[in-house]
Amino acid sequence: MSTRPFVIVGGDAAGLSAASKCKREEPDRDVIVFEKGNWISYAHCGLPYFIGGVVDSLSDLLSLSPTQVRERGIDLRRNHEVIAVNPAEQTVTVRCEKTTFEQPFGDLLIGTGARPVSGPFDLSTLDGVFTVHGIDSAAAIDAYLSDPEAYDESTLGEGPVDRDQITHNRQFSSPHTAAIVGGGYVGVEMAEALIERGLDVHLFQRSGHILPPFGDSIAAVVEPHLRSKGVHVHTNTPVTRLVGDDDGRVSGVQTASETIDAQLVIVGVGIRPNTDLLSETEISIGEGSAIRTDEYGRTSLQNIYAAGDVATSTHTVTGEETWVPLGLTANRAGRAIGTTVAGTETSVGEIAGTAVLKAFDLECGRTGIIDKDDARNHGFDPISATITAGSRSGYYPGNSETTVTLVCDQQTERLLGGAIVGSDRAAVRINTIATALQADRTVSDVEQLDLAYAPPFSPVWDPILVAAKVLNGKL
Amino acid sequence: MSTRPFVIVGGDAAGLSAASKCKREEPDRDVIVFEKGNWISYAHCGLPYFIGGVVDSLSDLLSLSPTQVRERGIDLRRNHEVIAVNPAEQTVTVRCEKTTFEQPFGDLLIGTGARPVSGPFDLSTLDGVFTVHGIDSAAAIDAYLSDPEAYDESTLGEGPVDRDQITHNRQFSSPHTAAIVGGGYVGVEMAEALIERGLDVHLFQRSGHILPPFGDSIAAVVEPHLRSKGVHVHTNTPVTRLVGDDDGRVSGVQTASETIDAQLVIVGVGIRPNTDLLSETEISIGEGSAIRTDEYGRTSLQNIYAAGDVATSTHTVTGEETWVPLGLTANRAGRAIGTTVAGTETSVGEIAGTAVLKAFDLECGRTGIIDKDDARNHGFDPISATITAGSRSGYYPGNSETTVTLVCDQQTERLLGGAIVGSDRAAVRINTIATALQADRTVSDVEQLDLAYAPPFSPVWDPILVAAKVLNGKL
């Protein structure tokens, strides 16, 4: 080989997208993927649906098998941990079961992802306390939830599940009450999953509303809906301590005012980029403590790229650095970097922070900048409007209330962001707003959009048009 | 009054939107609406759903009652036909039951809509032959479909239904077989409605595929779906003649090769703008024989505006004149003209021809320029890609195939149009494409969109992103 190999640290969305694309564009290039664990290429976003029973088998969550990866000509090495990056030597130090070795690279991609943070809690001391991160955590939670007598191992599928964890967690009697610490994406999805599993569920949010990225007007719709489904939603309620029983199993959570029984605790208070590997280097770190990357996913170190949850991105609206760890961002950046490394410089693109979420019967979406303080911090003069309109023609069965918030800058009238919630096709409507953001559209532009109308799908004035009309009226 | 009145011809979407908006902006202005018939402000797009039984009562289809219109301060005159427009005098000639009079105007809006054309058929000679246009036609078809013994008059609701037509049509025995001439929007919606009513339904399309505005790749999905629901779809099959029985009731339709029994015939072969009123004037006529209008809805005659199905619009993609009679266009233009007439010049906006359609379990959408000949006629060098991708993550229940076509110009790579079909939230996804069209986005821009991903609603790569990726690969 004349070219030194393309080395990738991390065998998930960003890493394998890059590996696959590079191999397709430049089949003769050596592409090596080091994955420190057993699992590769799984659907992180599907974990709550496995726990809730919507997805039958863990195997369903695997996008690519190791065999499929190898069939693409990628040199995949699982259980290989990269323990150092040596920019001067253009090598990485790799540790596997038997040995430690230096691997030279022509190009290197850091795709090490992120890990859950645990807030003030030590998660290792009590049984029954989990974060939701990685296939093994979902399998462990499922085992812990199951009746020990009726546990069905077949749901574990074909993959390399950590059997010790399963054996440990399946011994416990099924929990009746769960506490979820954190009302973000994971918290809300897990609330639904655990209600599906028949538990009494308490959801704790430190601030005044759950789902902070969606804004208060969306949360104000979601919170009563969660309550109507049986979730006890506690806002303005930090959990201060986890309480255990004499056997070391969690028995409750403590707040400023009370202790609530819980035999299961899910901690979903955020994630943090896995940058420890780079701590000995002079790599530039940016927003969210993630690795700073440029338009092509390049870090500050020569021939070293980063992508996915470990890397920063450029925000569509501000043009500034941001850190929004989401699936499409990782896949797209990985693919772009694979193309660049193979010889064709390709932008990783900008992100608007578009996200959607199912909360029982509700569909929630958000994109761009919704929080006004956030907008002001970026030099904007924000103003917003929130409306509620029908999802279909009023006379058509299934018409249901859809709430839309739009935020724009008062000076330029440029749209900055938006959020939506409703039970009828609300989520995918957020894409309209995301598309407008990419194109720097004003509120007037949005008000003039020729959006779809047919009685079963939308009223004459789509809820987004109604919101634009009202926001425009405030300018 | 110092200002002469704002006079509006036609009490439907465009006219009443203009009247309401003008009155709100300039409450002292006299606003007079002349409607030649009895009905105002009804939901034309809801007619097939009344006939199909999805909507219970005709009253549900009325957006505004005459009382509500008058409560807005609008001088509504039903059964007043404007029979001449006199530009030199700035008056209209109005005929009502008792008299004919001249009405001066300060501003005049022509909102006379369109009427169905009947192709080669004389619709007046046989019973059981209908177009679907106007509340009375829906009521007549429903009466004709009903068992004479079991006909339920309560579905007629409160409005001024033409009772003579009802009495005439309800006398017939229920038809068993229906023929629909024309596979456009009305044809497909009526096929579903008549299947719901238990009929054996034949749908005839002159050209090679139904739904020409959506393009062949969408039709290729819809046609087998219609067949799976029991509709006999005949493409490349012009109906040459309607056949009647001795009593003057339709008994079948004739094609080049056969005669097919039908006791009900729906003719849906298009509509034509109602411009006869202007035939004695020198008003400029444009695309589709509609009244030519400018950015503000102004015609070539002083102080005379036109909006809705009778007027041309400006196409978002070509910037040229077009005629696409759709509900949002009418409402928006009316509203803009009402604002302009009240003193604030407001653009009627451009249209992309965005349209969505329900075809049983399928949702279809289209926007912009899809037909390649059409694109070439506007100076573009079109290329397209059609893909089929999942609507959700593959492992999430309800994931279903979604087909997307995107068309762009090979030279500029600008997106020209797109179409979509699928059973899971496909229709509203077309809004993403419509938004991209308004902003002159390229295929690369679309490929870089930060669209929503969550397992229940979309795969990591939204079908539109997949289509953009494939189309980009062809450039």
Short mmCIF file of C-alpha atoms in Angstrom, two decimals, chain A residues 26-423:
data_model
loop_
_atom_site.label_atom_id
_atom_site.label_comp_id
_atom_site.label_asym_id
_atom_site.label_seq_id
_atom_site.Cartn_x
_atom_site.Cartn_y
_atom_site.Cartn_z
CA GLU A 26 -11.26 4.12 -2.64
CA PRO A 27 -11.43 0.31 -2.47
CA ASP A 28 -7.65 -0.12 -2.28
CA ARG A 29 -7.28 1.97 0.85
CA ASP A 30 -6.77 0.08 4.10
CA VAL A 31 -9.51 1.01 6.52
CA ILE A 32 -9.16 -0.18 10.11
CA VAL A 33 -11.83 0.27 12.76
CA PHE A 34 -10.91 -0.20 16.43
CA GLU A 35 -13.88 -0.74 18.71
CA LYS A 36 -13.10 -1.14 22.36
CA GLY A 37 -16.23 -3.10 23.12
CA ASN A 38 -18.17 -5.93 21.59
CA TRP A 39 -20.98 -4.01 19.97
CA ILE A 40 -20.88 -2.09 16.72
CA SER A 41 -23.40 -0.14 14.74
CA TYR A 42 -26.47 -0.38 16.91
CA ALA A 43 -29.49 1.91 16.99
CA HIS A 44 -29.08 3.84 20.20
CA CYS A 45 -32.41 5.59 19.68
CA GLY A 46 -34.17 2.25 19.66
CA LEU A 47 -33.20 1.23 23.21
CA PRO A 48 -36.31 2.60 24.95
CA TYR A 49 -38.48 0.76 22.44
CA PHE A 50 -36.76 -2.54 23.24
CA ILE A 51 -37.27 -1.92 26.95
CA GLY A 52 -40.91 -0.95 26.34
CA GLY A 53 -41.53 -4.10 24.34
CA VAL A 54 -42.24 -2.39 21.01
CA VAL A 55 -39.12 -3.96 19.54
CA ASP A 56 -38.97 -7.70 20.19
CA SER A 57 -35.30 -8.53 19.97
CA LEU A 58 -32.02 -6.74 20.60
CA SER A 59 -30.87 -8.11 17.26
CA ASP A 60 -33.41 -5.86 15.57
CA LEU A 61 -31.41 -2.87 16.76
CA LEU A 62 -28.22 -3.88 14.99
CA SER A 63 -27.71 -2.00 11.73
CA LEU A 64 -24.68 -3.92 10.52
CA SER A 65 -23.18 -7.18 11.72
CA PRO A 66 -19.40 -7.58 12.05
CA THR A 67 -19.59 -9.96 9.11
CA GLN A 68 -21.32 -7.36 6.95
CA VAL A 69 -18.71 -4.80 7.92
CA ARG A 70 -15.90 -7.16 6.94
CA GLU A 71 -17.65 -7.95 3.67
CA ARG A 72 -17.25 -4.29 2.83
CA GLY A 73 -13.50 -4.79 3.09
CA ILE A 74 -13.23 -2.98 6.40
CA ASP A 75 -10.68 -4.33 8.87
CA LEU A 76 -12.86 -4.37 11.99
CA ARG A 77 -11.16 -5.10 15.31
CA ARG A 78 -13.51 -5.40 18.24
CA ASN A 79 -12.26 -5.44 21.83
CA HIS A 80 -9.41 -3.22 20.70
CA GLU A 81 -9.11 -0.09 22.77
CA VAL A 82 -7.17 2.86 21.49
CA ILE A 83 -5.45 4.18 24.59
CA ALA A 84 -3.37 6.98 23.08
CA VAL A 85 -3.23 9.19 20.03
CA ASN A 86 0.26 10.28 19.06
CA PRO A 87 -0.05 13.20 16.66
CA ALA A 88 3.69 13.71 16.23
CA GLU A 89 4.23 10.09 15.22
CA GLN A 90 0.86 9.87 13.41
CA THR A 91 0.10 6.68 15.27
CA VAL A 92 -2.39 5.39 17.80
CA THR A 93 -1.59 3.05 20.65
CA VAL A 94 -3.97 0.11 20.76
CA ARG A 95 -4.56 -2.33 23.56
CA CYS A 96 -6.23 -5.67 23.00
CA GLU A 97 -6.52 -8.73 25.12
CA LYS A 98 -3.03 -10.05 24.53
CA THR A 99 -0.90 -7.05 23.69
CA THR A 100 -0.47 -3.35 23.10
CA PHE A 101 0.77 -2.03 19.77
CA GLU A 102 1.31 1.10 17.73
CA GLN A 103 -0.81 1.57 14.63
CA PRO A 104 0.32 4.17 12.09
CA PHE A 105 -2.37 6.15 10.28
CA GLY A 106 -2.61 8.25 7.18
CA ASP A 107 -5.87 9.69 8.40
CA LEU A 108 -7.48 9.17 11.76
CA LEU A 109 -11.11 9.59 12.74
CA ILE A 110 -12.13 9.93 16.37
CA GLY A 111 -15.62 8.53 16.67
CA THR A 112 -15.65 7.65 20.34
CA GLY A 113 -19.12 9.01 21.03
CA ALA A 114 -20.33 10.16 24.41
CA ARG A 115 -21.13 8.63 27.75
CA PRO A 116 -23.95 9.38 30.14
CA VAL A 117 -23.21 11.58 33.08
CA SER A 118 -24.68 10.65 36.43
CA GLY A 119 -25.16 14.01 38.07
CA PRO A 120 -24.53 13.87 41.81
CA PHE A 121 -25.15 10.13 42.00
CA ASP A 122 -22.76 7.24 42.26
CA LEU A 123 -24.42 4.71 39.98
CA SER A 124 -22.19 1.84 40.94
CA THR A 125 -23.24 1.37 44.55
CA LEU A 126 -26.90 0.34 44.30
CA ASP A 127 -28.60 -2.33 42.25
CA GLY A 128 -31.52 -1.15 40.17
CA VAL A 129 -29.99 2.15 39.10
CA PHE A 130 -29.28 2.53 35.39
CA THR A 131 -28.46 4.94 32.63
CA VAL A 132 -29.78 4.13 29.17
CA HIS A 133 -26.71 3.97 27.02
CA GLY A 134 -25.61 1.06 24.94
CA ILE A 135 -27.18 -2.27 24.12
CA ASP A 136 -25.98 -3.86 27.34
CA SER A 137 -27.75 -1.25 29.44
CA ALA A 138 -31.03 -1.94 27.67
CA ALA A 139 -30.59 -5.67 28.13
CA ALA A 140 -29.78 -5.18 31.80
CA ILE A 141 -32.83 -2.96 32.40
CA ASP A 142 -35.04 -5.46 30.61
CA ALA A 143 -33.68 -8.31 32.74
CA TYR A 144 -34.15 -6.25 35.89
CA LEU A 145 -37.76 -5.46 34.94
CA SER A 146 -38.67 -9.04 34.14
CA ASP A 147 -40.21 -11.53 36.48
CA PRO A 148 -37.24 -13.82 37.37
CA GLU A 149 -39.41 -16.88 36.72
CA ALA A 150 -40.60 -15.68 33.31
CA TYR A 151 -37.52 -14.01 31.87
CA ASP A 152 -37.20 -14.72 28.16
CA GLU A 153 -33.59 -14.91 27.04
CA SER A 154 -34.57 -15.15 23.40
CA THR A 155 -35.11 -11.38 23.32
CA LEU A 156 -31.37 -10.97 23.67
CA GLY A 157 -30.91 -12.12 20.10
CA GLU A 158 -27.65 -13.11 18.48
CA GLY A 159 -25.32 -10.39 19.69
CA PRO A 160 -22.51 -10.45 22.25
CA VAL A 161 -24.64 -9.49 25.24
CA ASP A 162 -22.89 -9.13 28.59
CA ARG A 163 -24.35 -12.28 30.17
CA ASP A 164 -22.95 -11.56 33.62
CA GLN A 165 -25.00 -8.38 33.80
CA ILE A 166 -28.08 -10.27 32.70
CA THR A 167 -27.58 -12.98 35.30
CA HIS A 168 -27.10 -10.38 37.98
CA ASN A 169 -30.11 -8.24 37.09
CA ARG A 170 -32.63 -10.96 36.40
CA GLN A 171 -32.39 -12.26 39.98
CA PHE A 172 -34.40 -9.37 41.39
CA SER A 173 -38.13 -9.39 41.90
CA SER A 174 -39.87 -7.15 39.37
CA PRO A 175 -39.95 -3.51 40.44
CA HIS A 176 -43.36 -1.89 40.87
CA THR A 177 -42.33 1.73 40.98
CA ALA A 178 -39.74 3.57 38.91
CA ALA A 179 -38.16 6.97 39.30
CA ILE A 180 -36.70 8.69 36.28
CA VAL A 181 -34.25 11.44 37.02
CA GLY A 182 -34.26 13.94 34.16
CA GLY A 183 -37.11 14.94 31.84
CA GLY A 184 -35.20 15.08 28.60
CA TYR A 185 -35.50 12.78 25.59
CA VAL A 186 -34.42 9.66 27.46
CA GLY A 187 -36.58 10.49 30.44
CA VAL A 188 -39.75 10.92 28.43
CA GLU A 189 -39.14 7.89 26.22
CA MET A 190 -38.36 5.77 29.26
CA ALA A 191 -41.49 7.01 31.04
CA GLU A 192 -43.53 5.64 28.16
CA ALA A 193 -41.56 2.40 28.08
CA LEU A 194 -41.98 1.79 31.80
CA ILE A 195 -45.69 2.59 31.77
CA GLU A 196 -45.94 -0.01 28.99
CA ARG A 197 -44.20 -2.44 31.32
CA GLY A 198 -46.84 -1.77 33.96
CA LEU A 199 -44.84 0.28 36.43
CA ASP A 200 -45.88 3.25 38.50
CA VAL A 201 -43.61 5.94 37.09
CA HIS A 202 -42.30 9.16 38.63
CA LEU A 203 -40.47 11.60 36.38
CA PHE A 204 -38.32 14.27 38.03
CA GLN A 205 -37.23 17.46 36.35
CA ARG A 206 -34.93 19.90 38.09
CA SER A 207 -36.23 22.96 36.17
CA GLY A 208 -39.74 24.31 35.68
CA HIS A 209 -40.59 22.25 32.61
CA ILE A 210 -39.58 18.95 31.10
CA LEU A 211 -37.99 18.81 27.64
CA PRO A 212 -36.06 22.07 27.89
CA PRO A 213 -34.84 21.93 24.25
CA PHE A 214 -38.46 22.11 23.05
CA GLY A 215 -39.43 25.22 24.98
CA ASP A 216 -42.09 25.79 27.58
CA SER A 217 -45.08 25.91 25.24
CA ILE A 218 -44.42 22.37 24.03
CA ALA A 219 -43.75 21.10 27.55
CA ALA A 220 -47.03 22.65 28.66
CA VAL A 221 -48.78 20.27 26.27
CA VAL A 222 -46.65 17.21 26.96
CA GLU A 223 -46.75 17.35 30.77
CA PRO A 224 -50.53 16.96 31.17
CA HIS A 225 -50.47 14.27 28.47
CA LEU A 226 -47.88 12.29 30.44
CA ARG A 227 -50.01 12.70 33.54
CA SER A 228 -53.07 11.48 31.65
CA LYS A 229 -51.10 8.33 30.87
CA GLY A 230 -50.30 7.78 34.51
CA VAL A 231 -46.84 9.34 34.78
CA HIS A 232 -46.28 11.36 37.95
CA VAL A 233 -44.47 14.40 36.59
CA HIS A 234 -42.50 16.35 39.21
CA THR A 235 -41.13 19.65 37.87
CA ASN A 236 -38.93 22.02 39.85
CA THR A 237 -37.93 18.92 41.77
CA PRO A 238 -34.27 17.94 41.88
CA VAL A 239 -33.58 14.46 43.18
CA THR A 240 -31.03 14.90 45.92
CA ARG A 241 -30.22 11.33 46.87
CA LEU A 242 -30.85 7.72 45.96
CA VAL A 243 -31.96 5.55 48.84
CA GLY A 244 -31.00 1.88 49.15
CA ASP A 245 -32.23 -1.03 51.20
CA ASP A 246 -30.10 -3.26 53.38
CA ASP A 247 -29.29 -5.55 50.46
CA GLY A 248 -27.91 -2.74 48.38
CA ARG A 249 -30.89 -2.46 46.08
CA VAL A 250 -32.35 0.93 45.37
CA SER A 251 -35.57 1.56 47.29
CA GLY A 252 -36.37 5.17 46.59
CA VAL A 253 -35.34 8.66 45.63
CA GLN A 254 -35.20 11.65 47.89
CA THR A 255 -36.20 15.19 47.00
CA ALA A 256 -36.16 18.33 49.12
CA SER A 257 -39.59 17.52 50.47
CA GLU A 258 -40.11 13.77 50.40
CA THR A 259 -38.83 10.30 49.67
CA ILE A 260 -40.61 8.37 46.95
CA ASP A 261 -40.45 4.61 46.70
CA ALA A 262 -38.71 3.27 43.62
CA GLN A 263 -37.24 -0.14 42.97
CA LEU A 264 -35.90 1.08 39.64
CA VAL A 265 -34.13 4.36 38.96
CA ILE A 266 -33.23 5.61 35.50
CA VAL A 267 -30.77 8.48 35.43
CA GLY A 268 -31.02 10.54 32.27
CA VAL A 269 -29.36 13.83 33.01
CA GLY A 270 -27.19 14.23 29.95
CA ILE A 271 -24.18 12.91 28.13
CA ARG A 272 -20.58 14.05 27.75
CA PRO A 273 -18.17 13.54 24.86
CA ASN A 274 -15.58 10.78 25.25
CA THR A 275 -12.44 12.85 24.78
CA ASP A 276 -10.24 11.33 27.48
CA LEU A 277 -8.25 9.56 24.81
CA LEU A 278 -7.06 12.95 23.59
CA SER A 279 -6.25 14.41 26.98
CA GLU A 280 -2.51 14.09 26.47
CA THR A 281 -2.64 15.87 23.12
CA GLU A 282 -3.06 19.55 22.36
CA ILE A 283 -6.27 18.99 20.43
CA SER A 284 -8.62 21.95 20.50
CA ILE A 285 -11.75 21.44 22.57
CA GLY A 286 -14.91 23.44 21.89
CA GLU A 287 -18.58 23.72 22.82
CA GLY A 288 -19.90 21.07 25.16
CA SER A 289 -16.34 19.92 25.85
CA ALA A 290 -16.44 18.22 22.45
CA ILE A 291 -13.58 18.07 19.97
CA ARG A 292 -13.54 21.18 17.83
CA THR A 293 -13.99 20.39 14.13
CA ASP A 294 -14.14 22.47 10.98
CA GLU A 295 -16.33 22.31 7.88
CA TYR A 296 -14.70 19.03 6.84
CA GLY A 297 -14.66 17.43 10.27
CA ARG A 298 -10.97 18.18 10.76
CA THR A 299 -9.66 18.73 14.27
CA SER A 300 -6.77 21.03 15.16
CA LEU A 301 -4.36 18.11 14.77
CA GLN A 302 -2.95 17.12 11.41
CA ASN A 303 -4.79 14.34 9.58
CA ILE A 304 -7.07 13.81 12.55
CA TYR A 305 -10.83 14.08 12.14
CA ALA A 306 -13.66 13.78 14.64
CA ALA A 307 -17.35 13.08 14.11
CA GLY A 308 -20.50 12.12 15.93
CA ASP A 309 -21.30 12.71 19.59
CA VAL A 310 -17.64 13.45 20.39
CA ALA A 311 -17.34 16.36 17.93
CA THR A 312 -18.66 19.89 17.56
CA SER A 313 -20.69 20.97 14.55
CA THR A 314 -21.56 24.27 12.92
CA HIS A 315 -25.04 25.59 13.63
CA THR A 316 -27.20 26.43 10.63
CA VAL A 317 -28.69 29.52 12.24
CA THR A 318 -25.72 31.05 14.05
CA GLY A 319 -22.93 29.79 11.83
CA GLU A 320 -21.13 29.20 15.10
CA GLU A 321 -19.80 26.14 16.84
CA THR A 322 -22.35 23.98 18.62
CA TRP A 323 -22.58 20.54 20.12
CA VAL A 324 -25.79 18.66 19.42
CA PRO A 325 -25.17 14.93 19.59
CA LEU A 326 -27.77 13.34 17.30
CA GLY A 327 -27.90 10.36 14.99
CA LEU A 328 -28.14 12.05 11.60
CA THR A 329 -25.28 14.41 12.46
CA ALA A 330 -23.03 11.44 13.21
CA ASN A 331 -23.99 9.47 10.12
CA ARG A 332 -23.68 12.45 7.80
CA ALA A 333 -20.37 13.67 9.17
CA GLY A 334 -18.93 10.17 9.05
CA ARG A 335 -19.99 9.76 5.46
CA ALA A 336 -18.56 13.15 4.49
CA ILE A 337 -15.26 12.44 6.19
CA GLY A 338 -15.04 9.07 4.47
CA THR A 339 -15.44 10.89 1.15
CA THR A 340 -12.89 13.55 2.06
CA VAL A 341 -10.34 11.01 3.19
CA ALA A 342 -10.86 9.15 -0.07
CA GLY A 343 -9.87 12.27 -1.98
CA THR A 344 -12.96 14.43 -2.53
CA GLU A 345 -13.30 17.21 0.03
CA THR A 346 -16.87 17.08 1.29
CA SER A 347 -18.51 19.30 3.88
CA VAL A 348 -19.99 17.62 6.91
CA GLY A 349 -22.84 20.12 6.67
CA GLU A 350 -24.41 22.32 9.27
CA ILE A 351 -26.99 21.28 11.80
CA ALA A 352 -30.10 22.97 13.03
CA GLY A 353 -30.52 20.70 16.01
CA THR A 354 -33.66 19.18 14.55
CA ALA A 355 -35.09 16.56 16.87
CA VAL A 356 -38.35 14.71 17.23
CA LEU A 357 -39.72 12.69 20.07
CA LYS A 358 -42.67 10.40 20.70
CA ALA A 359 -44.40 10.91 24.03
CA PHE A 360 -47.22 8.37 24.09
CA ASP A 361 -49.82 9.75 21.65
CA LEU A 362 -47.98 13.01 21.10
CA GLU A 363 -45.37 13.81 18.51
CA CYS A 364 -42.94 16.58 19.40
CA GLY A 365 -40.44 18.33 17.18
CA ARG A 366 -37.94 21.14 17.54
CA THR A 367 -35.32 22.82 15.39
CA GLY A 368 -33.03 25.84 15.50
CA ILE A 369 -32.92 28.30 18.36
CA ILE A 370 -36.00 28.36 20.55
CA ASP A 371 -34.68 29.58 23.87
CA LYS A 372 -34.66 33.38 23.93
CA ASP A 373 -31.64 33.68 26.18
CA ASP A 374 -29.79 31.40 23.81
CA ALA A 375 -30.87 33.61 20.92
CA ARG A 376 -29.70 36.76 22.72
CA ASN A 377 -26.37 35.14 23.47
CA HIS A 378 -25.91 34.77 19.74
CA GLY A 379 -26.67 38.42 19.08
CA PHE A 380 -30.29 38.07 18.07
CA ASP A 381 -33.28 40.07 19.27
CA PRO A 382 -35.81 37.27 19.57
CA ILE A 383 -39.57 37.38 19.48
CA SER A 384 -41.88 34.39 19.37
CA ALA A 385 -45.46 33.35 18.77
CA THR A 386 -47.22 30.19 19.84
CA ILE A 387 -50.48 29.10 18.25
CA THR A 388 -52.75 26.09 18.37
CA ALA A 389 -54.52 25.05 15.19
CA GLY A 390 -56.13 21.97 13.72
CA SER A 391 -54.08 19.28 12.02
CA ARG A 392 -56.78 18.61 9.41
CA SER A 393 -59.89 20.29 8.11
CA GLY A 394 -62.20 20.82 11.05
CA TYR A 395 -64.86 18.55 9.60
CA TYR A 396 -62.50 15.67 8.88
CA PRO A 397 -62.34 12.95 11.54
CA GLY A 398 -59.05 12.83 13.41
CA ASN A 399 -58.48 16.58 13.30
CA SER A 400 -56.50 17.33 16.43
CA GLU A 401 -54.88 20.29 18.07
CA THR A 402 -51.37 21.11 16.96
CA THR A 403 -49.30 23.67 18.82
CA VAL A 404 -46.54 25.52 17.00
CA THR A 405 -43.98 27.97 18.33
CA LEU A 406 -41.90 30.06 15.95
CA VAL A 407 -39.05 32.31 17.00
CA CYS A 408 -37.53 35.03 14.84
CA ASP A 409 -35.17 37.97 15.09
CA GLN A 410 -37.04 41.26 15.36
CA GLN A 411 -34.50 43.24 13.38
CA THR A 412 -33.96 41.01 10.36
CA GLU A 413 -37.24 39.06 10.70
CA ARG A 414 -35.20 35.95 10.03
CA LEU A 415 -36.62 32.73 11.41
CA LEU A 416 -34.45 31.36 14.22
CA GLY A 417 -36.25 28.21 15.28
CA GLY A 418 -39.48 26.45 15.96
CA ALA A 419 -41.16 23.68 17.85
CA ILE A 420 -44.33 21.66 17.41
CA VAL A 421 -46.46 19.20 19.29
CA GLY A 422 -49.61 17.32 18.38
CA SER A 423 -50.98 13.85 17.93
#
